[in-house]
PDB file of N, CA and C in Angstrom:
ATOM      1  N   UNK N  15       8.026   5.088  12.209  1.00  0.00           N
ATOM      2  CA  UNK N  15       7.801   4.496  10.913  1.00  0.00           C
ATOM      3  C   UNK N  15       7.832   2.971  11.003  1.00  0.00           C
ATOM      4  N   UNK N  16       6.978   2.305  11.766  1.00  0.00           N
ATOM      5  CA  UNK N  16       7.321   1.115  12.371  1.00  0.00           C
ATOM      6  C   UNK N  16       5.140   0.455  11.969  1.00  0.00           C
ATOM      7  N   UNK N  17       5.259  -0.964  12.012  1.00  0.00           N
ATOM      8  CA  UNK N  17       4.133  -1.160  12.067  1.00  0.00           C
ATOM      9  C   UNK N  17       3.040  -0.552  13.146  1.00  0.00           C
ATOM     10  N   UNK N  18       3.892  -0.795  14.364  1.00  0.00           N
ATOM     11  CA  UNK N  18       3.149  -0.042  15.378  1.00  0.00           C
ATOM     12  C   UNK N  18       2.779   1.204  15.622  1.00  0.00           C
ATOM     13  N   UNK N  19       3.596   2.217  14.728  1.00  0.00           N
ATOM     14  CA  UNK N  19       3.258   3.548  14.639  1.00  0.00           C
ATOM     15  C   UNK N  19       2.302   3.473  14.007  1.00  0.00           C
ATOM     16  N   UNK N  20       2.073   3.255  12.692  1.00  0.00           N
ATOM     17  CA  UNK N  20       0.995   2.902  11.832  1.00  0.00           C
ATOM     18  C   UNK N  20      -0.520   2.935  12.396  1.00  0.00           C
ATOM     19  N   UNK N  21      -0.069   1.961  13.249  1.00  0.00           N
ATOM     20  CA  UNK N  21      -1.443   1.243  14.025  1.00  0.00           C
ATOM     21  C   UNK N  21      -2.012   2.245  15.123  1.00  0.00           C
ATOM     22  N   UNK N  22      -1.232   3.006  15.680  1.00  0.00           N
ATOM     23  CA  UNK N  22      -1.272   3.774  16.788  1.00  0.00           C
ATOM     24  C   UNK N  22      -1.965   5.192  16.542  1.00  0.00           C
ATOM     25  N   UNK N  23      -1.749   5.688  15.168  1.00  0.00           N
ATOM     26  CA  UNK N  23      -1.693   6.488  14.061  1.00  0.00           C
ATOM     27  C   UNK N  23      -3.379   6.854  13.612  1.00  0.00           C
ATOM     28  N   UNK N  24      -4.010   5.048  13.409  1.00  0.00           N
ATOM     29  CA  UNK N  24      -5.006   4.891  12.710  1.00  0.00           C
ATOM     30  C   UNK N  24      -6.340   5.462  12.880  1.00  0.00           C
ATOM     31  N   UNK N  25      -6.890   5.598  12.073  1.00  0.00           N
ATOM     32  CA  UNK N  25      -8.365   5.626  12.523  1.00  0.00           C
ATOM     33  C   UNK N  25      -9.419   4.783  11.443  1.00  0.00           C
ATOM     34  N   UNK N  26     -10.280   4.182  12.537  1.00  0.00           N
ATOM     35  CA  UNK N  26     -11.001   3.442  12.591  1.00  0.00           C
ATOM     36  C   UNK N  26     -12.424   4.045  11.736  1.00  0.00           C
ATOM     37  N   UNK N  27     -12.953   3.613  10.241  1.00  0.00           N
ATOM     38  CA  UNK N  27     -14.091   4.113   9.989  1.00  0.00           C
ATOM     39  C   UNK N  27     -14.522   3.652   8.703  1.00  0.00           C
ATOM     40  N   UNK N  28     -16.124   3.613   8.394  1.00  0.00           N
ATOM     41  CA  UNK N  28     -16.474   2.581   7.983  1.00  0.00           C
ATOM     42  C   UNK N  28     -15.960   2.263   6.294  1.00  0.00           C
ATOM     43  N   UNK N  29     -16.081   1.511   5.703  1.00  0.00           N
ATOM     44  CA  UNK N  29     -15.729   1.164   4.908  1.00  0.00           C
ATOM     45  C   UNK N  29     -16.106   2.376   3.039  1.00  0.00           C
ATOM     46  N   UNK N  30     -17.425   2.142   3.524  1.00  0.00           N
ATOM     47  CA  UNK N  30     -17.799   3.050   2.763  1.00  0.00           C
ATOM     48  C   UNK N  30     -17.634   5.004   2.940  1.00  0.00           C
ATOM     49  N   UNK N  31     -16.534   4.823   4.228  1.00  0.00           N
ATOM     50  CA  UNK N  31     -16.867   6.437   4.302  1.00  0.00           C
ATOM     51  C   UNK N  31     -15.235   6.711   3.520  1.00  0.00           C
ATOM     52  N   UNK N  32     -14.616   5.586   3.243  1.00  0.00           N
ATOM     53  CA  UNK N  32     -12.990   6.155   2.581  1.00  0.00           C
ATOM     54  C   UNK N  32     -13.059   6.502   0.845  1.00  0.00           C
ATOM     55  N   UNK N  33     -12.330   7.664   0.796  1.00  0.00           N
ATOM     56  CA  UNK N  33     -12.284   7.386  -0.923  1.00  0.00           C
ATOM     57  C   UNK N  33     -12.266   6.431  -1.464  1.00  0.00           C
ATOM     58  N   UNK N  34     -13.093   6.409  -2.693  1.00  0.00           N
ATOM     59  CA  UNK N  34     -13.050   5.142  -3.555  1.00  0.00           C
ATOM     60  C   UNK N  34     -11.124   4.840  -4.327  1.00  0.00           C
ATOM     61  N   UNK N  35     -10.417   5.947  -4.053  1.00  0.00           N
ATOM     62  CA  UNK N  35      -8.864   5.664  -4.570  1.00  0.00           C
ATOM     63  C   UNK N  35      -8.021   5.649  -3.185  1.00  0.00           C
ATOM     64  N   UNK N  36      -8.495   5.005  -1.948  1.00  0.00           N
ATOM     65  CA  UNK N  36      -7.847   4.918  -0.869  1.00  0.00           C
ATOM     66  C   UNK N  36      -7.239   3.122  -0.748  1.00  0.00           C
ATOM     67  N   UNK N  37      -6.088   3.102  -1.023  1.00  0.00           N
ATOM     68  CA  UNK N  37      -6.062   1.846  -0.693  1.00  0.00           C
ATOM     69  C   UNK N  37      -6.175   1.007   1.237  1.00  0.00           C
ATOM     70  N   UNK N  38      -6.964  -0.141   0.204  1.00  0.00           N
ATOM     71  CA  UNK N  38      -7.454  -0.819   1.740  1.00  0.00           C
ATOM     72  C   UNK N  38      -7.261  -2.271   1.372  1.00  0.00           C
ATOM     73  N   UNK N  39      -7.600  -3.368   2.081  1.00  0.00           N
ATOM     74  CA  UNK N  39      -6.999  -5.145   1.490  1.00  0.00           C
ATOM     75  C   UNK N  39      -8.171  -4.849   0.639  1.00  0.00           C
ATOM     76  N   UNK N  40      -7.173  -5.762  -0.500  1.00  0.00           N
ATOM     77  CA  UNK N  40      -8.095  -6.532  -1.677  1.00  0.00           C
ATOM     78  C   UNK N  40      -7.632  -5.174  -2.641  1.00  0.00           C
ATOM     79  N   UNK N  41      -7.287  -4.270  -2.567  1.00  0.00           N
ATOM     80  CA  UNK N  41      -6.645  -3.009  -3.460  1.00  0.00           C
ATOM     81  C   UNK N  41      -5.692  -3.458  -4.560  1.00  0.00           C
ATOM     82  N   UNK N  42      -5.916  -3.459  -5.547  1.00  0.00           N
ATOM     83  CA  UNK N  42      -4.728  -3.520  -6.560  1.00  0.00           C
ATOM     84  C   UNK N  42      -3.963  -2.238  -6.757  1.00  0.00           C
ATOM     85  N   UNK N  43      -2.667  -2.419  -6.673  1.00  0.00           N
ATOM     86  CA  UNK N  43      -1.697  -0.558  -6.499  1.00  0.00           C
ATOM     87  C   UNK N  43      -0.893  -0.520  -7.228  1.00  0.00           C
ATOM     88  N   UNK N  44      -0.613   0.567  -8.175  1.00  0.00           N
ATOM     89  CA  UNK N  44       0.427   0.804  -8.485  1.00  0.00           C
ATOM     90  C   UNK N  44       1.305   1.832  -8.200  1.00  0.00           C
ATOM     91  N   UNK N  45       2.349   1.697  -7.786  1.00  0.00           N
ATOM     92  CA  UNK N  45       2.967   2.924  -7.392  1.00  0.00           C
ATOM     93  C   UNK N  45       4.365   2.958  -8.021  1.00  0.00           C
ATOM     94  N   UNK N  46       5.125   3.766  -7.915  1.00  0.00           N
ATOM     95  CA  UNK N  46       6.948   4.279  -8.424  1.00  0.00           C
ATOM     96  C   UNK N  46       7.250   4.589  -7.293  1.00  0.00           C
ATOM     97  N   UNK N  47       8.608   3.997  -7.868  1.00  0.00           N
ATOM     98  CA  UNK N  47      10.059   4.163  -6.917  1.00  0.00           C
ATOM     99  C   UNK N  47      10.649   5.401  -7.155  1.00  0.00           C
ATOM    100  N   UNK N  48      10.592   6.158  -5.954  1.00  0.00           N
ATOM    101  CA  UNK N  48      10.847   7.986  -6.406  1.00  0.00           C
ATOM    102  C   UNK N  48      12.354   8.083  -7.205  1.00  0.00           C
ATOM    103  N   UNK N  49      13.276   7.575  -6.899  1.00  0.00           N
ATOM    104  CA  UNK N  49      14.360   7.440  -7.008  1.00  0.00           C
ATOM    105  C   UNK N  49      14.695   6.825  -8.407  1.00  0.00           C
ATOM    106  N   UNK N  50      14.359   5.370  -8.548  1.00  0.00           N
ATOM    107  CA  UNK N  50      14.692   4.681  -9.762  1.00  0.00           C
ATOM    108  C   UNK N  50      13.503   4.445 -10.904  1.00  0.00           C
ATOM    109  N   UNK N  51      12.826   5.423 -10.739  1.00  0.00           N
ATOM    110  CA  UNK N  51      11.580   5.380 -11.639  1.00  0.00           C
ATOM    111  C   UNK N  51      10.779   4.058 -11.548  1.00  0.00           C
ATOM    112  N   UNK N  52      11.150   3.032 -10.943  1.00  0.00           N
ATOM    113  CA  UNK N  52      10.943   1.642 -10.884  1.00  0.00           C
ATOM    114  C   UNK N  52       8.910   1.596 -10.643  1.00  0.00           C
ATOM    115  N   UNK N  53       8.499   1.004 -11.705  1.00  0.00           N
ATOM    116  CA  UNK N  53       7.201   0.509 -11.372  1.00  0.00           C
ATOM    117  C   UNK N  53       7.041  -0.647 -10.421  1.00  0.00           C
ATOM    118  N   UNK N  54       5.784  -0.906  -9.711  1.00  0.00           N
ATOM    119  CA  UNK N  54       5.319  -2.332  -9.339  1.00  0.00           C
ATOM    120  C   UNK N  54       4.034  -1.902  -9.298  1.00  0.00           C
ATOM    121  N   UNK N  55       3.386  -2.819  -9.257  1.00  0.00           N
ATOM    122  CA  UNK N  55       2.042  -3.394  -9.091  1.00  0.00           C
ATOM    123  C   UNK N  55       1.509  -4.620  -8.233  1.00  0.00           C
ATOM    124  N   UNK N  56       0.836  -4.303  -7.327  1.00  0.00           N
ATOM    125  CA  UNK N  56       0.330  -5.840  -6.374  1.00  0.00           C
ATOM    126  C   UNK N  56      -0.877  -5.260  -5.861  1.00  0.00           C
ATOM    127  N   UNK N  57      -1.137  -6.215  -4.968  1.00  0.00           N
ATOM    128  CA  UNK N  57      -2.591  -6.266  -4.426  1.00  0.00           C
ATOM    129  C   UNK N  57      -2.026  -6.276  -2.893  1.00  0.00           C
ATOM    130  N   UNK N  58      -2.777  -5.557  -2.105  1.00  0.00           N
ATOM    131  CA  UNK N  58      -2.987  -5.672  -0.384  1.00  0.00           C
ATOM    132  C   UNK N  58      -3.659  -6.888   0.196  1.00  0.00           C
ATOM    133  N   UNK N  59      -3.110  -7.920   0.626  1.00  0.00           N
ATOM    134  CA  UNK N  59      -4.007  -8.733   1.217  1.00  0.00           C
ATOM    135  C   UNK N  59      -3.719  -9.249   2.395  1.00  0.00           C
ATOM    136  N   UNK N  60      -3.947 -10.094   3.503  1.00  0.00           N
ATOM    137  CA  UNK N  60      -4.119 -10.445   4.201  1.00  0.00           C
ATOM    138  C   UNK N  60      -2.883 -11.556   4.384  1.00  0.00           C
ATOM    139  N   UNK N  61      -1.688 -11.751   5.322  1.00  0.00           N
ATOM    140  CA  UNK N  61      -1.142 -12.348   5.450  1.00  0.00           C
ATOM    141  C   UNK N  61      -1.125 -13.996   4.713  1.00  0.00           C
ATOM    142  N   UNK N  62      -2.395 -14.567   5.082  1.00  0.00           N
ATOM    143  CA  UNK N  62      -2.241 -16.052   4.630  1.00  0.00           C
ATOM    144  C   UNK N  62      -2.660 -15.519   2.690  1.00  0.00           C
ATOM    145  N   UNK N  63      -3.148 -15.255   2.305  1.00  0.00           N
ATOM    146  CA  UNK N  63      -3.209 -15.064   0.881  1.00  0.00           C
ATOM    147  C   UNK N  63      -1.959 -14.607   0.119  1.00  0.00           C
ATOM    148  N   UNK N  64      -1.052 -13.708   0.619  1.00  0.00           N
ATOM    149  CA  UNK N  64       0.179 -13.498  -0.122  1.00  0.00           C
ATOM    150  C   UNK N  64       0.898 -14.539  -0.618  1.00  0.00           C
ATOM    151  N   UNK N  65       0.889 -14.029  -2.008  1.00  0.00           N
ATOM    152  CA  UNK N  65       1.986 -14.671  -2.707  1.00  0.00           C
ATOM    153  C   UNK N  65       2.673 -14.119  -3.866  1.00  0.00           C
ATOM    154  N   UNK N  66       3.853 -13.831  -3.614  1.00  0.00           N
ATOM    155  CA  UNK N  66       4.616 -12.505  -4.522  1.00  0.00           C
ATOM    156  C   UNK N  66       4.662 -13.202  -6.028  1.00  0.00           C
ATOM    157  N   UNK N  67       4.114 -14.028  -6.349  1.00  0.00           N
ATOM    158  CA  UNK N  67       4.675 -14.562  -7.473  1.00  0.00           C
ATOM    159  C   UNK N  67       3.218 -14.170  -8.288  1.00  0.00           C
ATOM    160  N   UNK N  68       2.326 -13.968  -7.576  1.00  0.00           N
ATOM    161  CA  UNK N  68       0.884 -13.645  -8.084  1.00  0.00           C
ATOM    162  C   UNK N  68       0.489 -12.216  -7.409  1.00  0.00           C
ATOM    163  N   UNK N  69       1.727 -11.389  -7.214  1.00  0.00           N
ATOM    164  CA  UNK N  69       1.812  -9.879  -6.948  1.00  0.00           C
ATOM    165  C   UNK N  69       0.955  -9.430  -5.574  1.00  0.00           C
ATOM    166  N   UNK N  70       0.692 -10.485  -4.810  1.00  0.00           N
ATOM    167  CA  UNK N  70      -0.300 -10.190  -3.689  1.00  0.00           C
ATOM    168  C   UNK N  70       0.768 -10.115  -2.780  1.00  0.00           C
ATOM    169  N   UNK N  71       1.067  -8.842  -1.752  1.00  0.00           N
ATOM    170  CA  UNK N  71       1.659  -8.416  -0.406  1.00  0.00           C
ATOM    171  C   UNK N  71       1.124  -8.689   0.546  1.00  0.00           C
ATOM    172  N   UNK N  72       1.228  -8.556   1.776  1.00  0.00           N
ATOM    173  CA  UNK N  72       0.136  -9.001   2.945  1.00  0.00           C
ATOM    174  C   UNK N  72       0.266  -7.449   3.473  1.00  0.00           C
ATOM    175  N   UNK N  73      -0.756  -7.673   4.121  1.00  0.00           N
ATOM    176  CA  UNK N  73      -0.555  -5.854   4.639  1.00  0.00           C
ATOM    177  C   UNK N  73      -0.200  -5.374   6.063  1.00  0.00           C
ATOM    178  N   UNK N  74       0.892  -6.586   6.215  1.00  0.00           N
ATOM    179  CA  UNK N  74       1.677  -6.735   7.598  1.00  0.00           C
ATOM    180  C   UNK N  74       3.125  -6.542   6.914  1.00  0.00           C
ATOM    181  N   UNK N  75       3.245  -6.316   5.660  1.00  0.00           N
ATOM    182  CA  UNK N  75       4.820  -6.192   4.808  1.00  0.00           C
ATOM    183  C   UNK N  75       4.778  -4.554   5.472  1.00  0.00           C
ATOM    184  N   UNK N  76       6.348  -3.966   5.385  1.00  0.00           N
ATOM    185  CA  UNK N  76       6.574  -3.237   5.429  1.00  0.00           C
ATOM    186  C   UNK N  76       5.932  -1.979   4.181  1.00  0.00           C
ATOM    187  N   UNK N  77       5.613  -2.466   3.070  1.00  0.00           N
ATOM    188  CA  UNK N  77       5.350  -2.043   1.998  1.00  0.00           C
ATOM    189  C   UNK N  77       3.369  -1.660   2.192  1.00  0.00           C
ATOM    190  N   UNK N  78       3.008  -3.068   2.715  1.00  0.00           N
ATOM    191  CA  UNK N  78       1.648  -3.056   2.775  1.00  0.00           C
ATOM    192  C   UNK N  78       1.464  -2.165   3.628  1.00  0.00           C
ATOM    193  N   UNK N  79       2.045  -1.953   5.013  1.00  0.00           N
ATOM    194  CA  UNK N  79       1.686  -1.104   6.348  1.00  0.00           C
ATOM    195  C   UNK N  79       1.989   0.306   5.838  1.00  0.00           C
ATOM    196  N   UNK N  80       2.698   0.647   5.181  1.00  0.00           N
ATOM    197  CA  UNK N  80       3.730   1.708   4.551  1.00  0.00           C
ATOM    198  C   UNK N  80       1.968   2.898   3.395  1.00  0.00           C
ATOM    199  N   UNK N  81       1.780   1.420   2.716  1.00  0.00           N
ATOM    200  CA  UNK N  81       0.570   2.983   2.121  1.00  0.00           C
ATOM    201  C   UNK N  81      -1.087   2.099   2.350  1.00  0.00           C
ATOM    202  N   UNK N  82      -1.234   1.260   3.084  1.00  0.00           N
ATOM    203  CA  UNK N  82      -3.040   1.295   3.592  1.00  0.00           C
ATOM    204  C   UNK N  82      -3.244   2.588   4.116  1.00  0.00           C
ATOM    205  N   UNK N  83      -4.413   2.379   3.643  1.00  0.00           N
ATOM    206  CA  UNK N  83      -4.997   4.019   3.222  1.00  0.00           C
ATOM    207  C   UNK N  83      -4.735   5.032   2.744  1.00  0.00           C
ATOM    208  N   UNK N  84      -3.698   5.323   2.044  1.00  0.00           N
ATOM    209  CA  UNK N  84      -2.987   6.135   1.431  1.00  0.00           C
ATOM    210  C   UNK N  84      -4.062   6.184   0.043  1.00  0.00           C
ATOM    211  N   UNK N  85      -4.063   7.522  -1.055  1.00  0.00           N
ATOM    212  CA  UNK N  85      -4.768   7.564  -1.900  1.00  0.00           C
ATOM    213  C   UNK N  85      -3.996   7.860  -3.266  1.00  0.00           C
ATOM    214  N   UNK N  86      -4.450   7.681  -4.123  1.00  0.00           N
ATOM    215  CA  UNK N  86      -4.082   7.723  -5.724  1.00  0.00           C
ATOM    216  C   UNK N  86      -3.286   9.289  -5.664  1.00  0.00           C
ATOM    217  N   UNK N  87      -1.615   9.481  -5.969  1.00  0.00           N
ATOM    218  CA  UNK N  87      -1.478  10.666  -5.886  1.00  0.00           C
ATOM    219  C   UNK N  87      -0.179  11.000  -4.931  1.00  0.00           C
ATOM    220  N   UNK N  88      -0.831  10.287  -3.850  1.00  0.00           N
ATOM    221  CA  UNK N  88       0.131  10.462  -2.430  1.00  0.00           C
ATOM    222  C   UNK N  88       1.271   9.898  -2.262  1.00  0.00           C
ATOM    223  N   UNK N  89       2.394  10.192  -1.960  1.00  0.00           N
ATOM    224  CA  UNK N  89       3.728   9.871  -1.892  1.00  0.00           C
ATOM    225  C   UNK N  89       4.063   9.681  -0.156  1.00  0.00           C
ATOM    226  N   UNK N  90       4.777   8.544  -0.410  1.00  0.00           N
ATOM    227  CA  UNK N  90       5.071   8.067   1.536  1.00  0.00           C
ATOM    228  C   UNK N  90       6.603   7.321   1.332  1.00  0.00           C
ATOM    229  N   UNK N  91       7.404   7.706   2.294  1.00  0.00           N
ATOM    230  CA  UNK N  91       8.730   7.252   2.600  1.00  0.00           C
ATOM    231  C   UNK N  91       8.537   5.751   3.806  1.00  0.00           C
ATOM    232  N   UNK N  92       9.274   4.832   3.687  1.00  0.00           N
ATOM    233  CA  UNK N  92       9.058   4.105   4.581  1.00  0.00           C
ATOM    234  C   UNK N  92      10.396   3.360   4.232  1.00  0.00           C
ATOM    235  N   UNK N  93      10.905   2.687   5.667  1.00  0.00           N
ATOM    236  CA  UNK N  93      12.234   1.987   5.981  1.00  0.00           C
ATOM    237  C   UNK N  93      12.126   0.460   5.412  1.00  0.00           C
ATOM    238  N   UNK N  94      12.427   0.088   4.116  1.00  0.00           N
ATOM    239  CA  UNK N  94      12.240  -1.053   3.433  1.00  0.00           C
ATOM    240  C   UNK N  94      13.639  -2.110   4.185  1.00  0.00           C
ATOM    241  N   UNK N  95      13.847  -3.333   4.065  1.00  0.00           N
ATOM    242  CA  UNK N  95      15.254  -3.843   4.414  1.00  0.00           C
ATOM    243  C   UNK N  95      16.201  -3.398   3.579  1.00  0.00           C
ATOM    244  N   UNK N  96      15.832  -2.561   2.548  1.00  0.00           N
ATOM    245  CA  UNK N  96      17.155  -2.615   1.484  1.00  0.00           C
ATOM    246  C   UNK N  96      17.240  -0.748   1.677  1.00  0.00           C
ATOM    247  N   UNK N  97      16.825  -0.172   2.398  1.00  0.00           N
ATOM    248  CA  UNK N  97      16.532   0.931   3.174  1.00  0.00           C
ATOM    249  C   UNK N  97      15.732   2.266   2.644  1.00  0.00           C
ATOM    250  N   UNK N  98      15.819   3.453   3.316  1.00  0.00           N
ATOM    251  CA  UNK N  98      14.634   4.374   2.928  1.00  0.00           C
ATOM    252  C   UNK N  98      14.356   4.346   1.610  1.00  0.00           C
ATOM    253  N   UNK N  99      13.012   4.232   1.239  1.00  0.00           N
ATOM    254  CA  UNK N  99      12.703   4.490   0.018  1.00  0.00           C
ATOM    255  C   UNK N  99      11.392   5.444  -0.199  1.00  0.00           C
ATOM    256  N   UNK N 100      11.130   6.689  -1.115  1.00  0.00           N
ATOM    257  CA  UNK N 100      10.561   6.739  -1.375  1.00  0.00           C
ATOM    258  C   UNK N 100       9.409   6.818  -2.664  1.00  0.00           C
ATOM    259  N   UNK N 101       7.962   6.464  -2.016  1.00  0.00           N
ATOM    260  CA  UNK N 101       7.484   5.950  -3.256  1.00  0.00           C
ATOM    261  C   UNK N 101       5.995   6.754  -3.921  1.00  0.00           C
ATOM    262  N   UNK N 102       5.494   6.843  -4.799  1.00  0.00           N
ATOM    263  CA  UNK N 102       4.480   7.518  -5.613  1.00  0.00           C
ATOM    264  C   UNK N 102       3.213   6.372  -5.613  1.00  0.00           C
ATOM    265  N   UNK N 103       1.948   7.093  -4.972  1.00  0.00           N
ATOM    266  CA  UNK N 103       0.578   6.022  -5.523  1.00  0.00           C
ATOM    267  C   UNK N 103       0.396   6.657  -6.737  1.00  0.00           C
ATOM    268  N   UNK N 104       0.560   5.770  -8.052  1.00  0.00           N
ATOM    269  CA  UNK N 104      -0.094   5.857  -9.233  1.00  0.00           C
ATOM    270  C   UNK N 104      -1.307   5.810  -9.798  1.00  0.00           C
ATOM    271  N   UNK N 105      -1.704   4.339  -8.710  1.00  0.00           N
ATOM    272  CA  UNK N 105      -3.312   4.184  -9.396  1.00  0.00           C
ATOM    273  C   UNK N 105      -3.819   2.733  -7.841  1.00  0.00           C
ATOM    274  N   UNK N 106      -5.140   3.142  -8.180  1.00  0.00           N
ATOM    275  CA  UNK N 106      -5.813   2.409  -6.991  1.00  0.00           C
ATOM    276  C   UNK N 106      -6.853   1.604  -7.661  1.00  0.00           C
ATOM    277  N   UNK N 107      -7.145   0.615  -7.545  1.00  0.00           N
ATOM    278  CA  UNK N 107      -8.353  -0.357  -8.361  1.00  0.00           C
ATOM    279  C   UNK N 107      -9.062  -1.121  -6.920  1.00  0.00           C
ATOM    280  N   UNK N 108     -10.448  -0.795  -6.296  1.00  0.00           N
ATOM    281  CA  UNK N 108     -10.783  -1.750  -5.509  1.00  0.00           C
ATOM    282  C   UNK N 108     -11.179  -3.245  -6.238  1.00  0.00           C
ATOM    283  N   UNK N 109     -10.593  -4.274  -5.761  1.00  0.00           N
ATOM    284  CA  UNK N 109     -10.751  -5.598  -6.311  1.00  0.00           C
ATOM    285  C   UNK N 109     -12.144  -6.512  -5.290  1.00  0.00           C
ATOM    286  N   UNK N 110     -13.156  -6.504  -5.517  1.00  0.00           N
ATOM    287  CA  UNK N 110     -14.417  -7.529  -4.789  1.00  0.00           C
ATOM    288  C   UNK N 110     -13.384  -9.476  -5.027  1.00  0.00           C
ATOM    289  N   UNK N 111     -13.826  -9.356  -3.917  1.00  0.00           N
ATOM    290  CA  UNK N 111     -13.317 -10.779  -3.996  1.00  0.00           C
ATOM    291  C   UNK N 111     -15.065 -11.609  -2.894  1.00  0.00           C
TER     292      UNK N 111
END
């Protein structure tokens, strides 16, 4: 459950062949905190663009690596610093930038 698993994990394919509710960068997400009902909402992006104050993650966060590609629906556990959590995809919006 590590970035590198992730990566090791992956598969490679084209853009247009993933569900349109698969998150990928540039994704706006909402998902719940299984546990504390807790909402959030952010966007997947690319290391230098993050900025939590404008809800953008990079998708090198534990959070970001945790559900790319994951789809509207799907629930994934992943080792946060504040520790296991698991969480609910609510909703997927592709964002064109």
């Amino acid at each position: 459950m590590t970035l590198s698993y992730e990566l090791n994990r992956a598969i490679i394919v084209e853009n247009n062949e993933l569900p349109e509710d698969s998150i990928r960068l540039n994704s706006r997400v909402r998902v719940r905190e299984l546990v504390s009902n807790k909402e959030l909402e952010f966007s997947i992006v690319m290391p230098a663009f993050a900025n939590i104050k404008d809800q953008k993650i990079s998708v090198l966060t534990p959070m970001g690596a945790a559900i790319i590609g994951l789809c509207k629906g799907e629930k994934v556990e992943w080792k946060m610093p504040a520790g296991m959590k698991k969480f609910e995809i609510l909703d997927v919006t592709q964002v064109t930038v």
